[in-house]
Amino acid sequence: MKSSVRWTIGLVVVGLLAAVGWRAFSNQQHKRQAMAASSAPLELPIQIAANEVLEVRPLQLSLTVPVNGTVQALHSAVVKAYVAGELHGLEVREGDNVKRGQVLARIDATEATARWRQAQQQADASRGQLVIAQRNQDNNAALVQKGFISTTALATSQANLDTARANLAAAQSAADAARKAVTDSVITSPMDGQIAQRFVQSGERVGVEARIVEVVNTAQLEIQAQLAPADSVQVQVGQTARLQVPGAADDLAPVLAKVVRINPSAQTGSRTVAAYLAVQPDGSDAKKDSSLRPVQLRPGLFLQGSIITGDSSQLAVPLTAVRTDKPQPYLQLLRTSQPAAATAPSNPADEAAAQPVLRVAHQRVELGSQTAYQGTTWVQIRRGLQGGERILTGTAGGLREGTAVEVQTASSPPAAGGR
């Protein structure tokens, strides 16, 4: 009886010791977990404004082909000297307006005038010889009818008459050529326009075919553009284009043009195809939007833009949203993720922290053609993106992949730790 009591008391003591040890071990584990949770850094999401998030959806965008071109006048001419001599009276300068037939300068015509006078005098002498030959021919014809002279003398006088006529014609032609040389000494404008270049100065001696000035008519302008081989097959006559001067102010209206001619052959070597676009003066956006100023085009200006070849529904994003700081272009997507709980799920604070959060994901994409939309440049996404996904725009900046973010609304105040 006493032995069984001792065994019972011993078991009770062992049980009490085991319970105390287990409780001490549990308390120690809870302390370790609490210390680990308190030492773990608290992740605060970066605040993102609602206007910095864009939901991708198909858009009806224009299909365009990039184009670069140079403005040139449809009508222009380089005025040259047709006689040699000293130049006088060249007063027009670059930018001056001139009229068709206006005298621009004169070339010293002293020698040309002397030759004209000489040729005219030779023509007068030949005309006198013709009168004498005609009189002899008439007299001989009358004598032949009376039988006083033979027909041989009449034939001789007829030959002399023909020779005199030929000499007069040759002398008159020489006089006309000399007179044209005197006329060519006066340099006139071939068209209405402006002086674009002045190649010589008054007092210089110029030779035949020497360039004097260049006159351009800016009433009709066209743009000569070189198309890449792949783009040339999409461009057709009648398509419209929108172009701008690189680096110009934002309040300048784009230049509207229409494809009017396409070169039938490609250039050797570069294989580019020349296209000619007529500037549309009545289609400027400046007339539709009073805040835009019209562009004053001048021959020689360089323009950049695109030719609209059609339209289609396609996924597109603003070009500024595409990141290029990696070998391949990518977009910053917002995707929902479930963070791992730092403590046991039974803790209510940990359960709140384990709610789904938005994190940044870098998605590589394949880009397509670019087009203008809502006043900015958008780019087509061929692969790597689906409709309905949300991306960060360019104003959000670059964020590390996996960064937690929180999209703010207009009513939600910014939280601590935001940007």
Tab-separated table of C-alpha atoms in Angstrom:
chain	number	residue	atom	x	y	z
A	1	MET	CA	0.000	0.000	0.000
A	2	LYS	CA	2.776	2.344	0.864
A	3	SER	CA	4.649	1.469	-2.333
A	4	SER	CA	1.708	2.382	-4.604
A	5	VAL	CA	1.292	5.729	-2.862
A	6	ARG	CA	4.909	6.540	-3.451
A	7	TRP	CA	4.576	5.691	-7.179
A	8	THR	CA	1.496	7.880	-7.457
A	9	ILE	CA	3.202	10.818	-5.791
A	10	GLY	CA	6.235	10.371	-8.062
A	11	LEU	CA	4.128	10.408	-11.232
A	12	VAL	CA	2.322	13.538	-10.063
A	13	VAL	CA	5.610	15.291	-9.434
A	14	VAL	CA	6.978	14.275	-12.864
A	15	GLY	CA	3.796	15.535	-14.529
A	16	LEU	CA	4.027	18.846	-12.723
A	17	LEU	CA	7.659	19.236	-13.718
A	18	ALA	CA	6.829	18.419	-17.378
A	19	ALA	CA	3.970	20.945	-17.421
A	20	VAL	CA	6.182	23.634	-15.947
A	21	GLY	CA	8.931	22.855	-18.472
A	22	TRP	CA	6.523	22.916	-21.454
A	23	ARG	CA	5.049	26.224	-20.339
A	24	ALA	CA	8.517	27.705	-19.944
A	25	PHE	CA	9.458	26.454	-23.429
A	26	SER	CA	6.252	27.931	-24.951
A	27	ASN	CA	6.853	31.275	-23.287
A	28	GLN	CA	10.400	31.306	-24.612
A	29	GLN	CA	9.163	30.546	-28.151
A	30	HIS	CA	6.595	33.350	-27.950
A	31	LYS	CA	9.278	35.749	-26.763
A	32	ARG	CA	11.538	34.799	-29.679
A	33	GLN	CA	8.692	35.251	-32.172
A	34	ALA	CA	7.757	38.605	-30.674
A	35	MET	CA	11.364	39.765	-30.815
A	36	ALA	CA	11.674	38.626	-34.453
A	37	ALA	CA	8.434	40.403	-35.353
A	38	SER	CA	9.505	43.597	-33.632
A	39	SER	CA	12.925	43.574	-35.320
A	40	ALA	CA	11.497	42.920	-38.854
A	41	PRO	CA	11.258	46.127	-40.942
A	42	LEU	CA	7.781	47.389	-41.654
A	43	GLU	CA	7.121	47.641	-45.419
A	44	LEU	CA	5.292	50.848	-46.331
A	45	PRO	CA	3.739	50.988	-49.839
A	46	ILE	CA	4.641	53.852	-52.158
A	47	GLN	CA	1.735	56.184	-52.827
A	48	ILE	CA	0.766	56.433	-56.518
A	49	ALA	CA	-1.704	59.034	-57.782
A	50	ALA	CA	-4.687	57.757	-59.707
A	51	ASN	CA	-3.702	59.699	-62.814
A	52	GLU	CA	-0.372	57.853	-62.872
A	53	VAL	CA	-2.116	54.522	-63.453
A	54	LEU	CA	-3.488	53.601	-66.874
A	55	GLU	CA	-5.702	50.665	-67.725
A	56	VAL	CA	-4.705	49.275	-71.112
A	57	ARG	CA	-7.526	48.821	-73.569
A	58	PRO	CA	-7.825	48.624	-77.375
A	59	LEU	CA	-7.933	52.043	-79.046
A	60	GLN	CA	-8.958	53.116	-82.531
A	61	LEU	CA	-5.657	54.607	-83.624
A	62	SER	CA	-4.299	55.778	-86.928
A	63	LEU	CA	-1.687	53.685	-88.704
A	64	THR	CA	1.226	55.945	-89.545
A	65	VAL	CA	4.579	55.855	-91.284
A	66	PRO	CA	7.385	58.086	-89.939
A	67	VAL	CA	8.650	60.624	-92.453
A	68	ASN	CA	11.352	63.285	-92.622
A	69	GLY	CA	11.466	65.866	-95.366
A	70	THR	CA	12.767	69.188	-96.576
A	71	VAL	CA	10.572	72.082	-97.647
A	72	GLN	CA	11.164	73.311	-101.180
A	73	ALA	CA	9.428	75.776	-103.473
A	74	LEU	CA	7.406	74.321	-106.312
A	75	HIS	CA	8.575	77.139	-108.607
A	76	SER	CA	12.110	78.518	-108.407
A	77	ALA	CA	14.733	79.705	-110.870
A	78	VAL	CA	18.400	80.633	-110.883
A	79	VAL	CA	18.896	83.761	-112.999
A	80	LYS	CA	22.118	83.569	-115.046
A	81	ALA	CA	24.080	85.902	-117.310
A	82	TYR	CA	23.807	85.142	-121.049
A	83	VAL	CA	26.550	87.576	-122.077
A	84	ALA	CA	29.930	88.362	-120.564
A	85	GLY	CA	30.725	91.764	-119.150
A	86	GLU	CA	30.794	93.983	-116.106
A	87	LEU	CA	27.707	93.844	-113.874
A	88	HIS	CA	25.943	97.081	-112.908
A	89	GLY	CA	22.857	98.035	-110.890
A	90	LEU	CA	22.380	94.853	-108.844
A	91	GLU	CA	20.543	96.296	-105.827
A	92	VAL	CA	18.207	93.469	-104.739
A	93	ARG	CA	19.073	91.505	-101.616
A	94	GLU	CA	17.973	88.243	-100.049
A	95	GLY	CA	14.335	88.463	-98.976
A	96	ASP	CA	13.368	91.270	-101.392
A	97	ASN	CA	10.130	90.805	-103.323
A	98	VAL	CA	10.400	90.955	-107.119
A	99	LYS	CA	7.869	90.906	-109.953
A	100	ARG	CA	7.952	89.066	-113.222
A	101	GLY	CA	9.902	91.126	-115.785
A	102	GLN	CA	11.423	93.452	-113.176
A	103	VAL	CA	14.936	94.639	-114.073
A	104	LEU	CA	17.397	93.214	-111.549
A	105	ALA	CA	20.738	94.317	-113.050
A	106	ARG	CA	22.471	95.230	-116.289
A	107	ILE	CA	25.673	94.019	-117.927
A	108	ASP	CA	27.904	96.510	-119.731
A	109	ALA	CA	26.730	96.205	-123.360
A	110	THR	CA	29.223	98.512	-125.072
A	111	GLU	CA	30.782	95.748	-127.136
A	112	ALA	CA	27.461	94.067	-127.816
A	113	THR	CA	25.942	97.353	-128.998
A	114	ALA	CA	28.884	97.995	-131.318
A	115	ARG	CA	28.535	94.544	-132.859
A	116	TRP	CA	24.818	95.086	-133.283
A	117	ARG	CA	25.449	98.386	-135.061
A	118	GLN	CA	28.014	96.737	-137.297
A	119	ALA	CA	25.682	93.908	-138.174
A	120	GLN	CA	22.847	96.347	-138.854
A	121	GLN	CA	25.046	98.362	-141.212
A	122	GLN	CA	26.046	95.209	-143.042
A	123	ALA	CA	22.386	94.387	-143.395
A	124	ASP	CA	21.719	97.862	-144.812
A	125	ALA	CA	24.554	97.389	-147.321
A	126	SER	CA	23.157	94.026	-148.344
A	127	ARG	CA	19.750	95.605	-148.772
A	128	GLY	CA	21.269	98.193	-151.162
A	129	GLN	CA	22.960	95.459	-153.150
A	130	LEU	CA	19.608	93.715	-153.383
A	131	VAL	CA	17.984	96.857	-154.801
A	132	ILE	CA	20.690	97.137	-157.488
A	133	ALA	CA	20.407	93.450	-158.358
A	134	GLN	CA	16.609	93.755	-158.598
A	135	ARG	CA	16.905	96.777	-160.912
A	136	ASN	CA	19.373	94.942	-163.196
A	137	GLN	CA	17.102	91.962	-163.324
A	138	ASP	CA	14.113	94.079	-164.349
A	139	ASN	CA	16.136	95.842	-167.089
A	140	ASN	CA	17.498	92.605	-168.476
A	141	ALA	CA	14.054	91.070	-168.545
A	142	ALA	CA	12.789	94.011	-170.661
A	143	LEU	CA	15.782	93.785	-173.042
A	144	VAL	CA	15.314	90.075	-173.523
A	145	GLN	CA	11.712	90.621	-174.585
A	146	LYS	CA	12.931	93.153	-177.227
A	147	GLY	CA	15.689	90.799	-178.358
A	148	PHE	CA	18.536	93.102	-177.449
A	149	ILE	CA	20.286	90.575	-175.112
A	150	SER	CA	20.380	86.839	-174.802
A	151	THR	CA	18.693	84.771	-172.183
A	152	THR	CA	22.130	83.927	-170.712
A	153	ALA	CA	22.559	87.503	-169.524
A	154	LEU	CA	19.104	87.300	-167.963
A	155	ALA	CA	20.051	84.126	-166.099
A	156	THR	CA	23.205	85.783	-164.823
A	157	SER	CA	21.312	88.766	-163.490
A	158	GLN	CA	18.815	86.401	-161.828
A	159	ALA	CA	21.653	84.598	-160.062
A	160	ASN	CA	23.031	87.910	-158.851
A	161	LEU	CA	19.584	88.796	-157.523
A	162	ASP	CA	19.324	85.514	-155.596
A	163	THR	CA	22.793	86.044	-154.164
A	164	ALA	CA	21.872	89.546	-153.003
A	165	ARG	CA	18.741	88.219	-151.309
A	166	ALA	CA	20.742	85.517	-149.509
A	167	ASN	CA	23.343	88.040	-148.376
A	168	LEU	CA	20.607	90.284	-146.987
A	169	ALA	CA	19.033	87.390	-145.092
A	170	ALA	CA	22.379	86.396	-143.600
A	171	ALA	CA	23.174	89.984	-142.615
A	172	GLN	CA	19.728	90.392	-141.062
A	173	SER	CA	20.193	87.191	-139.049
A	174	ALA	CA	23.539	88.434	-137.789
A	175	ALA	CA	21.908	91.736	-136.808
A	176	ASP	CA	19.145	89.906	-134.944
A	177	ALA	CA	21.731	87.835	-133.029
A	178	ALA	CA	23.653	90.972	-132.127
A	179	ARG	CA	20.445	92.676	-131.025
A	180	LYS	CA	19.577	89.691	-128.782
A	181	ALA	CA	22.995	89.976	-127.125
A	182	VAL	CA	22.168	93.606	-126.307
A	183	THR	CA	18.754	92.557	-124.953
A	184	ASP	CA	20.325	89.771	-122.861
A	185	SER	CA	22.530	92.307	-121.143
A	186	VAL	CA	19.423	93.405	-119.179
A	187	ILE	CA	18.753	90.832	-116.406
A	188	THR	CA	15.082	90.520	-115.410
A	189	SER	CA	13.137	88.341	-112.994
A	190	PRO	CA	11.454	85.317	-114.639
A	191	MET	CA	8.644	85.121	-112.044
A	192	ASP	CA	6.993	86.731	-109.047
A	193	GLY	CA	8.740	85.773	-105.837
A	194	GLN	CA	11.553	86.594	-103.454
A	195	ILE	CA	15.312	86.698	-103.749
A	196	ALA	CA	16.648	83.581	-102.032
A	197	GLN	CA	20.349	83.921	-102.886
A	198	ARG	CA	22.622	86.531	-104.390
A	199	PHE	CA	25.786	85.111	-105.929
A	200	VAL	CA	27.669	88.195	-107.233
A	201	GLN	CA	28.104	91.880	-106.470
A	202	SER	CA	27.817	94.986	-108.629
A	203	GLY	CA	31.049	95.834	-110.418
A	204	GLU	CA	32.169	92.228	-110.867
A	205	ARG	CA	32.875	90.896	-114.336
A	206	VAL	CA	30.733	87.868	-115.030
A	207	GLY	CA	30.999	85.274	-117.730
A	208	VAL	CA	28.391	83.480	-119.777
A	209	GLU	CA	26.156	81.221	-117.616
A	210	ALA	CA	27.378	82.890	-114.421
A	211	ARG	CA	24.753	82.739	-111.636
A	212	ILE	CA	23.411	86.106	-110.544
A	213	VAL	CA	20.478	85.497	-108.128
A	214	GLU	CA	17.966	82.795	-107.214
A	215	VAL	CA	14.261	83.640	-107.204
A	216	VAL	CA	11.715	81.443	-105.374
A	217	ASN	CA	7.939	81.632	-105.312
A	218	THR	CA	6.775	80.702	-101.809
A	219	ALA	CA	3.084	80.707	-102.735
A	220	GLN	CA	3.276	76.958	-103.437
A	221	LEU	CA	5.490	74.779	-101.254
A	222	GLU	CA	6.062	71.063	-101.225
A	223	ILE	CA	7.987	68.655	-99.009
A	224	GLN	CA	10.436	66.163	-100.454
A	225	ALA	CA	10.685	63.129	-98.180
A	226	GLN	CA	12.767	59.975	-98.422
A	227	LEU	CA	10.818	56.836	-97.469
A	228	ALA	CA	12.421	53.647	-96.179
A	229	PRO	CA	11.871	50.593	-98.411
A	230	ALA	CA	9.472	48.949	-95.916
A	231	ASP	CA	7.471	52.171	-95.487
A	232	SER	CA	7.283	53.062	-99.179
A	233	VAL	CA	4.928	50.145	-99.948
A	234	GLN	CA	2.337	51.585	-97.523
A	235	VAL	CA	2.334	55.151	-98.840
A	236	GLN	CA	-0.042	56.100	-101.650
A	237	VAL	CA	-0.977	59.288	-103.451
A	238	GLY	CA	-3.737	61.174	-101.623
A	239	GLN	CA	-2.750	60.210	-98.072
A	240	THR	CA	-2.343	63.015	-95.542
A	241	ALA	CA	0.579	63.800	-93.263
A	242	ARG	CA	1.161	65.841	-90.124
A	243	LEU	CA	4.617	67.311	-89.647
A	244	GLN	CA	6.387	69.713	-87.301
A	245	VAL	CA	9.645	71.615	-87.171
A	246	PRO	CA	11.975	69.777	-84.748
A	247	GLY	CA	12.548	71.781	-81.583
A	248	ALA	CA	9.821	74.321	-82.368
A	249	ALA	CA	7.519	75.745	-79.678
A	250	ASP	CA	4.555	73.680	-78.518
A	251	ASP	CA	2.045	76.365	-79.502
A	252	LEU	CA	2.873	76.021	-83.214
A	253	ALA	CA	0.245	74.200	-85.237
A	254	PRO	CA	1.350	71.072	-87.100
A	255	VAL	CA	1.889	71.328	-90.838
A	256	LEU	CA	-0.703	69.427	-92.866
A	257	ALA	CA	0.366	68.015	-96.216
A	258	LYS	CA	-0.890	65.582	-98.837
A	259	VAL	CA	1.060	63.071	-100.896
A	260	VAL	CA	0.829	64.258	-104.515
A	261	ARG	CA	3.677	62.393	-106.235
A	262	ILE	CA	5.820	59.322	-105.584
A	263	ASN	CA	9.006	58.598	-107.474
A	264	PRO	CA	8.519	55.444	-109.579
A	265	SER	CA	12.046	54.182	-108.870
A	266	ALA	CA	14.147	53.811	-105.733
A	267	GLN	CA	17.501	55.471	-105.349
A	268	THR	CA	20.522	53.343	-106.041
A	269	GLY	CA	22.440	52.388	-102.906
A	270	SER	CA	20.054	53.577	-100.187
A	271	ARG	CA	16.953	52.056	-101.850
A	272	THR	CA	14.870	54.896	-100.474
A	273	VAL	CA	11.892	56.218	-102.413
A	274	ALA	CA	11.271	59.943	-102.809
A	275	ALA	CA	7.739	61.150	-102.065
A	276	TYR	CA	6.484	64.691	-102.621
A	277	LEU	CA	3.887	66.209	-100.298
A	278	ALA	CA	1.999	69.406	-101.107
A	279	VAL	CA	1.517	71.728	-98.144
A	280	GLN	CA	-2.175	72.377	-97.414
A	281	PRO	CA	-2.505	76.078	-96.496
A	282	ASP	CA	-6.242	75.860	-95.744
A	283	GLY	CA	-6.068	72.803	-93.470
A	284	SER	CA	-3.962	74.090	-90.616
A	285	ASP	CA	-5.096	73.308	-87.071
A	286	ALA	CA	-4.422	76.941	-86.192
A	287	LYS	CA	-7.787	77.869	-87.692
A	288	LYS	CA	-9.546	75.308	-85.485
A	289	ASP	CA	-7.653	76.081	-82.283
A	290	SER	CA	-7.019	79.743	-81.533
A	291	SER	CA	-4.235	78.846	-79.080
A	292	LEU	CA	-2.055	77.497	-81.901
A	293	ARG	CA	0.042	79.718	-84.134
A	294	PRO	CA	0.515	78.874	-87.819
A	295	VAL	CA	3.993	77.870	-88.971
A	296	GLN	CA	5.749	80.201	-91.413
A	297	LEU	CA	7.374	77.685	-93.744
A	298	ARG	CA	10.446	78.554	-95.786
A	299	PRO	CA	12.319	76.547	-98.407
A	300	GLY	CA	15.086	74.518	-96.826
A	301	LEU	CA	13.364	73.878	-93.471
A	302	PHE	CA	13.555	70.319	-92.125
A	303	LEU	CA	10.298	68.711	-90.949
A	304	GLN	CA	9.483	65.538	-89.047
A	305	GLY	CA	6.181	63.757	-88.711
A	306	SER	CA	4.146	60.875	-90.030
A	307	ILE	CA	1.957	59.909	-92.966
A	308	ILE	CA	-1.436	58.471	-92.014
A	309	THR	CA	-1.905	55.227	-93.968
A	310	GLY	CA	-5.102	53.963	-92.258
A	311	ASP	CA	-6.623	53.148	-88.856
A	312	SER	CA	-7.275	50.039	-86.748
A	313	SER	CA	-8.114	48.911	-83.208
A	314	GLN	CA	-4.929	48.033	-81.317
A	315	LEU	CA	-3.392	47.937	-77.863
A	316	ALA	CA	-1.299	51.045	-77.339
A	317	VAL	CA	0.309	52.937	-74.468
A	318	PRO	CA	1.914	56.368	-74.194
A	319	LEU	CA	5.489	56.298	-75.442
A	320	THR	CA	6.620	57.905	-72.172
A	321	ALA	CA	5.403	54.834	-70.225
A	322	VAL	CA	7.865	52.539	-72.014
A	323	ARG	CA	11.077	52.045	-70.027
A	324	THR	CA	14.335	51.540	-71.929
A	325	ASP	CA	16.901	51.199	-69.111
A	326	LYS	CA	17.134	47.447	-69.782
A	327	PRO	CA	18.314	45.596	-72.889
A	328	GLN	CA	14.686	45.217	-73.994
A	329	PRO	CA	11.844	47.736	-73.557
A	330	TYR	CA	9.417	47.005	-70.759
A	331	LEU	CA	6.362	48.358	-68.946
A	332	GLN	CA	5.728	48.702	-65.232
A	333	LEU	CA	2.596	46.676	-64.446
A	334	LEU	CA	0.571	46.665	-61.222
A	335	ARG	CA	-0.265	43.125	-60.128
A	336	THR	CA	-1.912	41.823	-56.963
A	337	SER	CA	0.237	39.607	-54.736
A	338	GLN	CA	-0.293	37.818	-51.368
A	339	PRO	CA	2.565	38.664	-48.958
A	340	ALA	CA	3.915	36.044	-46.584
A	341	ALA	CA	2.755	36.528	-42.942
A	342	ALA	CA	5.551	37.420	-40.553
A	343	THR	CA	3.712	35.933	-37.519
A	344	ALA	CA	1.152	33.250	-36.821
A	345	PRO	CA	-2.136	33.623	-38.694
A	346	SER	CA	-4.026	33.617	-35.395
A	347	ASN	CA	-2.714	37.118	-34.658
A	348	PRO	CA	-5.302	39.702	-35.885
A	349	ALA	CA	-2.591	42.235	-36.756
A	350	ASP	CA	-0.816	39.681	-38.892
A	351	GLU	CA	-4.050	38.756	-40.603
A	352	ALA	CA	-4.542	42.437	-41.562
A	353	ALA	CA	-0.976	42.644	-42.832
A	354	ALA	CA	-1.514	39.549	-44.972
A	355	GLN	CA	-4.136	41.222	-47.142
A	356	PRO	CA	-3.413	41.329	-50.942
A	357	VAL	CA	-1.197	44.239	-52.030
A	358	LEU	CA	-0.251	45.788	-55.384
A	359	ARG	CA	3.309	45.259	-56.499
A	360	VAL	CA	5.282	46.481	-59.485
A	361	ALA	CA	6.131	43.913	-62.157
A	362	HIS	CA	8.424	44.576	-65.113
A	363	GLN	CA	6.910	43.172	-68.299
A	364	ARG	CA	8.943	43.050	-71.526
A	365	VAL	CA	6.971	44.097	-74.599
A	366	GLU	CA	7.417	44.210	-78.357
A	367	LEU	CA	6.750	47.661	-79.754
A	368	GLY	CA	5.028	48.500	-83.030
A	369	SER	CA	4.341	51.689	-84.930
A	370	GLN	CA	3.933	55.073	-83.280
A	371	THR	CA	1.036	57.476	-83.739
A	372	ALA	CA	-0.304	60.729	-82.335
A	373	TYR	CA	-3.244	60.428	-79.912
A	374	GLN	CA	-4.656	63.044	-77.522
A	375	GLY	CA	-1.783	65.385	-78.249
A	376	THR	CA	0.971	62.896	-77.329
A	377	THR	CA	2.825	60.044	-78.997
A	378	TRP	CA	1.482	56.532	-78.413
A	379	VAL	CA	3.128	53.272	-79.442
A	380	GLN	CA	1.511	50.017	-80.464
A	381	ILE	CA	2.151	46.950	-78.255
A	382	ARG	CA	2.427	43.841	-80.397
A	383	ARG	CA	3.324	41.287	-77.726
A	384	GLY	CA	3.667	41.050	-73.951
A	385	LEU	CA	0.529	42.898	-72.847
A	386	GLN	CA	-3.161	42.108	-72.559
A	387	GLY	CA	-6.202	44.317	-72.382
A	388	GLY	CA	-7.376	45.231	-68.887
A	389	GLU	CA	-3.934	45.259	-67.286
A	390	ARG	CA	-2.863	48.347	-65.386
A	391	ILE	CA	0.448	50.075	-66.025
A	392	LEU	CA	2.319	53.046	-64.579
A	393	THR	CA	2.641	56.085	-66.802
A	394	GLY	CA	5.891	57.946	-67.409
A	395	THR	CA	5.229	60.484	-64.632
A	396	ALA	CA	5.470	57.712	-62.010
A	397	GLY	CA	9.177	57.249	-62.716
A	398	GLY	CA	11.134	54.035	-62.487
A	399	LEU	CA	10.319	51.657	-59.599
A	400	ARG	CA	12.145	48.507	-58.558
A	401	GLU	CA	10.368	45.284	-59.426
A	402	GLY	CA	8.375	43.965	-56.486
A	403	THR	CA	7.847	47.380	-54.892
A	404	ALA	CA	4.551	47.626	-53.017
A	405	VAL	CA	2.370	50.494	-54.136
A	406	GLU	CA	-0.947	51.977	-53.116
A	407	VAL	CA	-3.104	53.853	-55.599
A	408	GLN	CA	-4.545	56.971	-54.060
A	409	THR	CA	-7.901	58.426	-54.895
A	410	ALA	CA	-8.836	62.078	-54.772
A	411	SER	CA	-10.463	61.643	-51.342
A	412	SER	CA	-7.806	59.479	-49.669
A	413	PRO	CA	-5.134	61.390	-47.710
A	414	PRO	CA	-1.490	60.470	-48.288
A	415	ALA	CA	-0.120	57.943	-45.837
A	416	ALA	CA	3.171	58.202	-43.991
A	417	GLY	CA	6.117	56.879	-45.947
A	418	GLY	CA	4.661	57.843	-49.327
A	419	ARG	CA	6.571	59.590	-52.042
